[in-house]
Coordinates of C-alpha atoms in Angstrom, one line a residue:
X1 CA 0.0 0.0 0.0
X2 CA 1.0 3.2 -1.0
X3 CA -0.7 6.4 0.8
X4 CA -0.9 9.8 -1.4
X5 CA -2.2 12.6 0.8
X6 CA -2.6 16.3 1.0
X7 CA -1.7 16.2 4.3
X8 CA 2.2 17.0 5.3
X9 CA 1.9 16.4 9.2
X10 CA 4.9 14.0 10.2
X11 CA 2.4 12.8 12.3
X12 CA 0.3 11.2 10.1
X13 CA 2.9 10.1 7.9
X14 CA 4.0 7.6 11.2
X15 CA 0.9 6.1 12.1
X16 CA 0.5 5.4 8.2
X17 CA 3.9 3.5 8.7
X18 CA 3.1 1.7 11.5
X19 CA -0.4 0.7 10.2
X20 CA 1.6 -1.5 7.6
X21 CA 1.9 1.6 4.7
X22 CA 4.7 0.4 2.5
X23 CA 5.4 4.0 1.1
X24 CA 4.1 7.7 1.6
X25 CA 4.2 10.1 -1.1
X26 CA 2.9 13.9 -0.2
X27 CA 0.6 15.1 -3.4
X28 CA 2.5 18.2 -3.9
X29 CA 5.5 16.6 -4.4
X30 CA 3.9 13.9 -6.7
X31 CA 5.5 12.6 -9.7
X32 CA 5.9 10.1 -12.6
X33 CA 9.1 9.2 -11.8
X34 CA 8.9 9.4 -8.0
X35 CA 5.6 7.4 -8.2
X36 CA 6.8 4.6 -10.1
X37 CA 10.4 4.3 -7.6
X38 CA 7.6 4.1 -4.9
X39 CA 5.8 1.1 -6.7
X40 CA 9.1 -0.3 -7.2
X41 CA 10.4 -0.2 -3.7
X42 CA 7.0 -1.6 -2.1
X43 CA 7.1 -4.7 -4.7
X44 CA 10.7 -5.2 -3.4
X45 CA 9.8 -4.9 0.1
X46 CA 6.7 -7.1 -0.5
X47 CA 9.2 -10.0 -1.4
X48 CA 11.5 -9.4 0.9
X49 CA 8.9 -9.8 3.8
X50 CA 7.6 -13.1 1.8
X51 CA 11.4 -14.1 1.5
X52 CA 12.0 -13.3 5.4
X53 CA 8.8 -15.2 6.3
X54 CA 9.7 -18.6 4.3
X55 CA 13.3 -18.5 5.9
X56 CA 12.0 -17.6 9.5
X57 CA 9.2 -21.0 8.6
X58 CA 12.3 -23.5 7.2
X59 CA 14.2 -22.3 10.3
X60 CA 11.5 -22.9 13.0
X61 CA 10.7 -25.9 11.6
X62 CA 14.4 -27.0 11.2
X63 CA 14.8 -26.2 15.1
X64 CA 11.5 -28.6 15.6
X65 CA 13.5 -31.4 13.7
X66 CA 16.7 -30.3 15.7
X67 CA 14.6 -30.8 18.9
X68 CA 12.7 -33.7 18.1
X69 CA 16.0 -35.7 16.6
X70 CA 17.7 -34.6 19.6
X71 CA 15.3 -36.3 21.5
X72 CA 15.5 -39.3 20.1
X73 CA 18.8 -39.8 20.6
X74 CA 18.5 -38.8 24.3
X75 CA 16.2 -41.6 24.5
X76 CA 18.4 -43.4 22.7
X77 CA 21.5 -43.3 25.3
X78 CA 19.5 -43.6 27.9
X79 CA 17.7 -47.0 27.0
X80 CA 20.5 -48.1 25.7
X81 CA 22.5 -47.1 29.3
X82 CA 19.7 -49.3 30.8
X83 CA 20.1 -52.0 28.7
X84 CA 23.5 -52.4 29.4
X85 CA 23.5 -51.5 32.8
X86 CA 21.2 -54.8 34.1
X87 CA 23.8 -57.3 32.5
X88 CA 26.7 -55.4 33.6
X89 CA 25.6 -56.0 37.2
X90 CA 24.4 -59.6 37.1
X91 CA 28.0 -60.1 35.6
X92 CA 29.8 -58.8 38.3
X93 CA 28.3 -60.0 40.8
X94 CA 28.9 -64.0 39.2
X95 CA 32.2 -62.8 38.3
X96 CA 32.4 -62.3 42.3
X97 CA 30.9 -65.1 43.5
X98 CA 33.7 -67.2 41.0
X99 CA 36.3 -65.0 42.9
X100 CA 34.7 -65.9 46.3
X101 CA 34.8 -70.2 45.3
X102 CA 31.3 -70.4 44.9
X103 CA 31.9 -72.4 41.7
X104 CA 34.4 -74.2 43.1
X105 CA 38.8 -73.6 43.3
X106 CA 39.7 -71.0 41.6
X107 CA 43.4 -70.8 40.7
X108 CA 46.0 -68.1 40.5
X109 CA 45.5 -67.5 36.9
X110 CA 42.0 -68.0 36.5
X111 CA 41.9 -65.0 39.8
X112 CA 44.2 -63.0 37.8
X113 CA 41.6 -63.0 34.8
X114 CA 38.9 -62.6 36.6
X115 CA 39.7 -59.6 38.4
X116 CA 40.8 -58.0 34.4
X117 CA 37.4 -59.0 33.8
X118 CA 35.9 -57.6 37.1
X119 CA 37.2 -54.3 36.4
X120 CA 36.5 -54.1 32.6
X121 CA 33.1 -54.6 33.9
X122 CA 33.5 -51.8 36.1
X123 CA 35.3 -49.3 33.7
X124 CA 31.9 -50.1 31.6
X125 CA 29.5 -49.8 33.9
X126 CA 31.1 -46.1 34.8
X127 CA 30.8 -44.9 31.4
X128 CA 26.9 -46.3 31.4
X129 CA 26.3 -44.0 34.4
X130 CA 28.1 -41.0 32.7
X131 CA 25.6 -41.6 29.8
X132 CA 23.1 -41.9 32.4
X133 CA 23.8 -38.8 34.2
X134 CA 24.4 -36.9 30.8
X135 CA 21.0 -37.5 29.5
X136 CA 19.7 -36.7 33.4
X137 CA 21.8 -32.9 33.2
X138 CA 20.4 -32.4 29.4
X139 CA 16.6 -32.8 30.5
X140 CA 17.4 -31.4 34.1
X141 CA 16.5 -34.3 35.7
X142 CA 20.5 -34.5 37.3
X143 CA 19.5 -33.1 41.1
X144 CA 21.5 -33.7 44.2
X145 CA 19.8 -33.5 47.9
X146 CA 22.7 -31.9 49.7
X147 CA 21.3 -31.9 53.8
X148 CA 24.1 -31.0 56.7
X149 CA 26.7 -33.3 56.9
X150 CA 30.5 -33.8 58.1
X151 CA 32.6 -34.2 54.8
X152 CA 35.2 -36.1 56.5
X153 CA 33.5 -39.5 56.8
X154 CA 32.5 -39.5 52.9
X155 CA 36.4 -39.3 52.1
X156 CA 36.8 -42.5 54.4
X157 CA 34.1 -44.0 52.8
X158 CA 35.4 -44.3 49.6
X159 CA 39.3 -44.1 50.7
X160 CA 40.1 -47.7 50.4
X161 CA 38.7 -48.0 46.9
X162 CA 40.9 -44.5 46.3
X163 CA 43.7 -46.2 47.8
X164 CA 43.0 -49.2 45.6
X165 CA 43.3 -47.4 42.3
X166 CA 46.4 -45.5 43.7
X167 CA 48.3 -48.8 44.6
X168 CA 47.8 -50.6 41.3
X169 CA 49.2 -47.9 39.5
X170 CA 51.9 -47.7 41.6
X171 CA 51.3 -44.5 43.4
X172 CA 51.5 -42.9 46.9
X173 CA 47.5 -41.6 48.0
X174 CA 48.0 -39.0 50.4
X175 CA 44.5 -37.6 52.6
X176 CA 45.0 -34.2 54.9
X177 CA 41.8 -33.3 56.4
X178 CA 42.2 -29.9 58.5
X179 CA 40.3 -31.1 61.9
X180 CA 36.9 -29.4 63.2
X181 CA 35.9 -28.8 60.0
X182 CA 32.2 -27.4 60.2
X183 CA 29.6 -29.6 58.5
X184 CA 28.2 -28.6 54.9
X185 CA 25.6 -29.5 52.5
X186 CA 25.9 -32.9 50.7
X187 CA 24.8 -35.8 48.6
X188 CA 27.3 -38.0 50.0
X189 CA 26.6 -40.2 46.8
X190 CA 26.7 -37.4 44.1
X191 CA 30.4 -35.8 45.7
X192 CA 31.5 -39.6 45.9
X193 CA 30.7 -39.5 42.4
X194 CA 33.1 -36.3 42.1
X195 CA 35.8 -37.2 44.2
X196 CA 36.2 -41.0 42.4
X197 CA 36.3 -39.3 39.0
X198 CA 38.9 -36.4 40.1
X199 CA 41.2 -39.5 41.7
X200 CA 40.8 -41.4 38.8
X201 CA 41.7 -38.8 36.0
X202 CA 44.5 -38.2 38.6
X203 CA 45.8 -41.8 38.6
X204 CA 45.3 -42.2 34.6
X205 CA 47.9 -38.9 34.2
X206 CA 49.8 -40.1 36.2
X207 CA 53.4 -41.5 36.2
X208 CA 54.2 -44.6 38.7
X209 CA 56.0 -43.1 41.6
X210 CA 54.2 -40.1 41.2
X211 CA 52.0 -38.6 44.4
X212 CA 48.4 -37.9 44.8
X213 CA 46.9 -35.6 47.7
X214 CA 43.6 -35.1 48.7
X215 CA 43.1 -32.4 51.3
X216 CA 40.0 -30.8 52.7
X217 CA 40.7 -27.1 54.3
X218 CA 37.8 -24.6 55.7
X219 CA 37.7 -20.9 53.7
X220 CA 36.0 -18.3 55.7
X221 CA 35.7 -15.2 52.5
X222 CA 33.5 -14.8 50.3
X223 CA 31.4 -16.8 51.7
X224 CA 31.9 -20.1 54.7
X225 CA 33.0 -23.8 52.7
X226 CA 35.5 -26.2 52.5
X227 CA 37.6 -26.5 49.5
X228 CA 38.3 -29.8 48.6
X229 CA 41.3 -30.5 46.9
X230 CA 42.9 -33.2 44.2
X231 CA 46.5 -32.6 43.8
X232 CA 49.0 -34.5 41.5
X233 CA 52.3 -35.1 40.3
X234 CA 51.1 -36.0 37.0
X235 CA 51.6 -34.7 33.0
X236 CA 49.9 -31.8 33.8
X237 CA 47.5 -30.1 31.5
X238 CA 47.9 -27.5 28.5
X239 CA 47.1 -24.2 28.9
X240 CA 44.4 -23.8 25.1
X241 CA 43.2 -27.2 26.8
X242 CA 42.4 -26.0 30.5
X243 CA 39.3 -23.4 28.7
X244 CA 37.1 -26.4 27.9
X245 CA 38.1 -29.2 30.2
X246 CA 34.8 -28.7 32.2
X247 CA 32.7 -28.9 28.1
X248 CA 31.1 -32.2 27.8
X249 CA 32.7 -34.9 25.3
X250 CA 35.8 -32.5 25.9
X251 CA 39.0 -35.3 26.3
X252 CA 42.4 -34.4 27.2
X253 CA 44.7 -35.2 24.2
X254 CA 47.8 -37.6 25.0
X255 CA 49.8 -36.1 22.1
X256 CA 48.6 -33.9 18.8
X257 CA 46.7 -37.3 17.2
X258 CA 45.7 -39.4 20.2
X259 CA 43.3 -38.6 23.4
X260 CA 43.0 -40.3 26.8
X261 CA 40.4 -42.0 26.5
X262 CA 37.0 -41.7 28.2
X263 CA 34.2 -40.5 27.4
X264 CA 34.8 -36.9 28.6
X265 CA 31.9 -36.9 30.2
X266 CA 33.3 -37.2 33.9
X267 CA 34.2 -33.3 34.2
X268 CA 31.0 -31.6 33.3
X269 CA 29.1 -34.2 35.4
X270 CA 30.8 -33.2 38.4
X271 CA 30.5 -29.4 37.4
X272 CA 27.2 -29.3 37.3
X273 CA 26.9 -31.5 40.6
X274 CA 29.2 -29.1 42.3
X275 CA 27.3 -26.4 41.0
X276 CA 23.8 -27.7 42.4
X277 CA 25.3 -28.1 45.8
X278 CA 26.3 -24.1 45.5
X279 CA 30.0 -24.5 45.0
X280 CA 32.1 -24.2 42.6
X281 CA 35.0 -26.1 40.7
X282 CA 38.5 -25.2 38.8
X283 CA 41.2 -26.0 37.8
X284 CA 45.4 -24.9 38.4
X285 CA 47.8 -26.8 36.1
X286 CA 51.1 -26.3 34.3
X287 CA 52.3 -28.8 31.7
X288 CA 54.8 -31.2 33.2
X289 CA 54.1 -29.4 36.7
X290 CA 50.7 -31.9 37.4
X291 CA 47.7 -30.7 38.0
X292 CA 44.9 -29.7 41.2
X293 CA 41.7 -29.8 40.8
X294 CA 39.3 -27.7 43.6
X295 CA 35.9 -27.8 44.4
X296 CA 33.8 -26.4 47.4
X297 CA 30.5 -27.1 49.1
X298 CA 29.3 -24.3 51.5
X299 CA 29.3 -24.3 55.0
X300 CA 25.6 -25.8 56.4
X301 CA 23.8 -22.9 58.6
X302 CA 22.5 -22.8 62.2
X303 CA 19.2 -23.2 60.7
X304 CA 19.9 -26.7 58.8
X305 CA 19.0 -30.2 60.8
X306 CA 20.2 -33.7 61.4
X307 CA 19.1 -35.8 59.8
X308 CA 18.2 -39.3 62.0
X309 CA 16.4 -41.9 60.5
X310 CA 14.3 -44.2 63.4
X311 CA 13.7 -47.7 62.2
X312 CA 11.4 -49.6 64.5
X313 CA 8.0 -51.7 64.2
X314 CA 6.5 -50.1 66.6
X315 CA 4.4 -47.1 65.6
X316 CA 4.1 -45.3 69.1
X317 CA 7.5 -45.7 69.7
X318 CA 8.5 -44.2 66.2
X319 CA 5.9 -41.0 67.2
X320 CA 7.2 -40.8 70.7
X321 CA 10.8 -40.5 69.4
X322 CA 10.0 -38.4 66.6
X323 CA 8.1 -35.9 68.4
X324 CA 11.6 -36.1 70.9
X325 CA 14.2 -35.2 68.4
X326 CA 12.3 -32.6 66.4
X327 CA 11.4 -30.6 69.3
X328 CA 15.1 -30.6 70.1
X329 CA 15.8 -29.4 66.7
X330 CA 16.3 -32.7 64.4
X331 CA 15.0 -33.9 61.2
X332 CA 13.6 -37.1 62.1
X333 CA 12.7 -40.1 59.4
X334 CA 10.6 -43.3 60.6
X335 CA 10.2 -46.4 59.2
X336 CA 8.8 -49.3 60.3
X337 CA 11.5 -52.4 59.0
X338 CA 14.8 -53.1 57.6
X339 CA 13.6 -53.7 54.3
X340 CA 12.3 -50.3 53.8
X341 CA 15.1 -48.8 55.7
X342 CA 17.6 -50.1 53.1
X343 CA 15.6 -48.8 50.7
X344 CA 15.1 -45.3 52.4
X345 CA 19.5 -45.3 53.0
X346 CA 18.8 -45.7 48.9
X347 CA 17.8 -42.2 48.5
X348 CA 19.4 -40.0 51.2
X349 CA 22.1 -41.1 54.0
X350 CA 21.3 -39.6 56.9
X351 CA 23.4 -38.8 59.8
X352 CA 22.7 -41.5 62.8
X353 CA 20.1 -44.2 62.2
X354 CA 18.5 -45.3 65.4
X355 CA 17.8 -49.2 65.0
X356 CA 15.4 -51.8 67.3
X357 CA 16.8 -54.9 67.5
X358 CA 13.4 -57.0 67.5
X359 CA 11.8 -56.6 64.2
X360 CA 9.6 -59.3 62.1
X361 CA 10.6 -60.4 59.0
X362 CA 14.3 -58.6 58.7
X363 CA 15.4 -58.1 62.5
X364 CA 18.1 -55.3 63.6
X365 CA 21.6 -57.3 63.4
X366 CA 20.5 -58.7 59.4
X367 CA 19.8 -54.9 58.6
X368 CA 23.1 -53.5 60.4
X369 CA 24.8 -55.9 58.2
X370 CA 23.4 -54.7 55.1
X371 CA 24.0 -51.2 56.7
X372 CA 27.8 -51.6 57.5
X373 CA 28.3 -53.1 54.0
X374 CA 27.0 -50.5 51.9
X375 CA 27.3 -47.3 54.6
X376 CA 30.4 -48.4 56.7
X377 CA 30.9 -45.0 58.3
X378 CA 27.5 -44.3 59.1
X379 CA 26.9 -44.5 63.1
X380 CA 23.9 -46.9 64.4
X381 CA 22.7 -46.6 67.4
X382 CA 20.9 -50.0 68.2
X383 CA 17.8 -50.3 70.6
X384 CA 16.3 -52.9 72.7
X385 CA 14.6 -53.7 75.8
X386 CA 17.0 -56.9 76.1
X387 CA 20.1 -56.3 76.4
X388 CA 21.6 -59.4 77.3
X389 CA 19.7 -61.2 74.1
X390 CA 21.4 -62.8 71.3
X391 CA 20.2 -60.4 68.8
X392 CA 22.5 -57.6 70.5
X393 CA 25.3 -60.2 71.2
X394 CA 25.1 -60.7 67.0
X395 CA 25.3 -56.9 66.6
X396 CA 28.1 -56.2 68.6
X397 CA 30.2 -58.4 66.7
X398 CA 29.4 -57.3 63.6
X399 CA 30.3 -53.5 63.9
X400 CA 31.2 -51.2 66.6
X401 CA 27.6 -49.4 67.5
X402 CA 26.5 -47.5 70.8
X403 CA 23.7 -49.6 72.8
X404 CA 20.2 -47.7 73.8
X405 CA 18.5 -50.2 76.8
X406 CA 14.3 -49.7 75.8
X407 CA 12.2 -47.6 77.4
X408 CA 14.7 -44.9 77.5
X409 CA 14.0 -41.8 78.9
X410 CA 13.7 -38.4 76.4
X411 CA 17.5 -37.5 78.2
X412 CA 19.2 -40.6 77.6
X413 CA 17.8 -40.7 74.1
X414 CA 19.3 -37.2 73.6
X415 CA 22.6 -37.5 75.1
X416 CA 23.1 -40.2 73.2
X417 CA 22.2 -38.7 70.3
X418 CA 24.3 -35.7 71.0
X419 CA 27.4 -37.6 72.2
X420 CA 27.5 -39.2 68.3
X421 CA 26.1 -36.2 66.4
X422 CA 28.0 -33.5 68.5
X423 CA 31.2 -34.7 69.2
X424 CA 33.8 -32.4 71.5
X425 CA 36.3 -32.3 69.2
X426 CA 37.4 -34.3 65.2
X427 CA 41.5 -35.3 64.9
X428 CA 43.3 -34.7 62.1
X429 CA 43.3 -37.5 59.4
X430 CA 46.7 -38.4 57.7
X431 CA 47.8 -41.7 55.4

């Protein structure tokens, strides 16, 4: 549309514009020649918007198939990752009962091939879970439940499989944990997660002989955490390589032709888990010089809880001790069995579990077994109104645990409680 009007009010000659007016010709200044440029330029603007408007169509609808493809392989890896992962497991554990004689002697050699085997298995079923968690941080599904916790006793729980990887490569594991460090938030499973994969990038650059420190320190500015650390004397890393080491599918190259191997998955995994606990990661290296890797998780407040979880089959003694340890400023989980204990330790760890003896169908010392194996450095305080009874006799060999005599009184309960969760003072750590 082209207007022609009488009128010479800028004014008009703006709304005209904005009402979708391709041109605007004053009729005292009308003319062949400035008429027909007019046409011309609104026919060439006409087909530019029609041009404009196919593109902007082919590119939304490429972004759709973008989207949409992306999807699908999303999907892909991550029932493929579940497929994988269900074999992977029930071969390890037959390739452990083999190692344990289940099947019969089992010679030098054949333990020799089976423990290749047992960690191939291993080395697989920790690049599933990368794929796993990648497809879980690309659809925000990747979530950590960071509650107040002391960090120490997650380093001890995974220090001899730490101290494991460091001896078969031939290398000295060093741990320094600065003592009364304050407790912070964590997913002790999710910074497991980080800590295993910092050690083992550390043990895969580095030499045999070489040194590997891991040391925990409090930082009071800008704000209250502990930095954890992941020091080696490894190959070190290369300064245009240190930009994109936390990228995902980012690998470290071994020379100009050849990476490391991996995934490269580990790094931006533990970034992002880092990052939902409110912390932060980096990196210092130097080529030749090794490498530390940092990462911190914030201080927990006065206003974050215990957690204690109460496992006992009887309700009015789960409320009675609930209502105890919430008035006195825990956070206070109750179940009513073993089983779904285990299965509760599944999803969060807390920070004391408080445990009857006398249970039907899995009693206390079967379920502080399956506790010690899977959470050895968690505390247990067992209960019972039987001391003297088999059933405590069975627990007390099993793992060292503080005994509560039933019916306790709310003080006992709370020093006790208090003696474990509070303790006067935490020694240094060295090996």
């Amino acid at each position: 549309v082209i207007l022609i009007t009488g009128h010479s009010d800028e004014k008009v000659a703006v709304e005209a514009i904005r009402a979708g007016v391709s041109d605007y010709i004053e009729k005292q200044s009308l003319s062949t020649e400035g008429l027909d440029r007019a046409i011309t330029n609104s026919l060439e603007k006409q087909k530019l918007q029609v041009e404009i408007q196919r593109q902007r169509e082919e590119l939304q609808k490429s972004n759709r198939d973008l989207i949409r493809k992306n999807d699908q392989i999303r999907n892909f890896y991550h029932t493929i990752s579940h497929e994988l992962k269900t074999p992977l497991t029930s071969a390890l554990e037959f390739i452990s009962l083999t190692l344990e004689g289940q099947a019969g002697p089992v010679t030098a050699t054949q333990k020799e091939y089976l423990e290749i085997a047992k960690d191939s298995c291993r080395q697989i079923g920790a690049h599933v879970n990368d794929l796993l968690d990648m497809t879980r941080l690309e659809t925000g599904k990747l979530s950590v439940s960071p509650h107040p916790a002391q960090f120490e006793p997650v380093l001890l729980r995974i220090l001899p499989m730490l101290l494991h990887q460091a001896t078969e490569a031939e290398l000295n594991l060093r741990c320094d944990i600065q003592p009364d460090l304050p407790n912070v938030m964590i997913d002790e499973e999710k910074i497991i997660r980080v800590l295993s994969n910092l050690v083992n990038n550390a043990v895969k650059f580095t030499r045999a002989g070489g040194e590997i420190k891991v040391s925990a320190g409090l930082l009071e500015v800008p704000a209250p955490c502990v930095e954890v650390c992941v020091r080696d004397t490894g190959r070190g890393i290369v300064a245009e390589e240190l930009e994109n080491i936390f990228d995902p599918l980012f690998q470290v190259r071994k020379s100009d032709t050849v990476t490391m191997g991996g995934l490269g998955l580990g790094l931006s995994i533990c970034k992002e888990i880092v990052r939902q606990h409110g912390g932060e990661i980096r990196v210092e290296s130097e080529w030749k010089k090794g490498s530390a890797f940092f990462f911190t998780l914030p201080v927990a407040g006065p206003e974050e809880r215990m957690e204690i979880l109460v496992v006992d089959d009887d309700e009015l003694t789960q409320d009675a001790m609930k209502r105890v340890l919430e008035r006195e400023g825990y956070r206070a989980t109750t179940v009513e069995g073993g089983k779904k204990a285990l299965q509760t330790l599944e999803n969060f760890t807390p920070n004391l579990v408080l445990l009857d003896m006398h249970m039907p169908e899995m009693n206390g010392p079967r379920t502080l077994k399956e506790i010690k194996k899977y959470w050895p450095h968690l505390p247990v305080v067992i209960m019972t109104s039987n001391p003297r009874s088999e059933l405590v006799e069975e627990a007390l060999s099993l793992s060292p645990v503080t005994l509560l005599a039933k019916p306790c009184k709310r003080q006992q309960l709370l020093d006790t409680v208090r003696g474990i969760l509070e303790p006067p003072e935490v020694h240094r750590k060295e090996v």
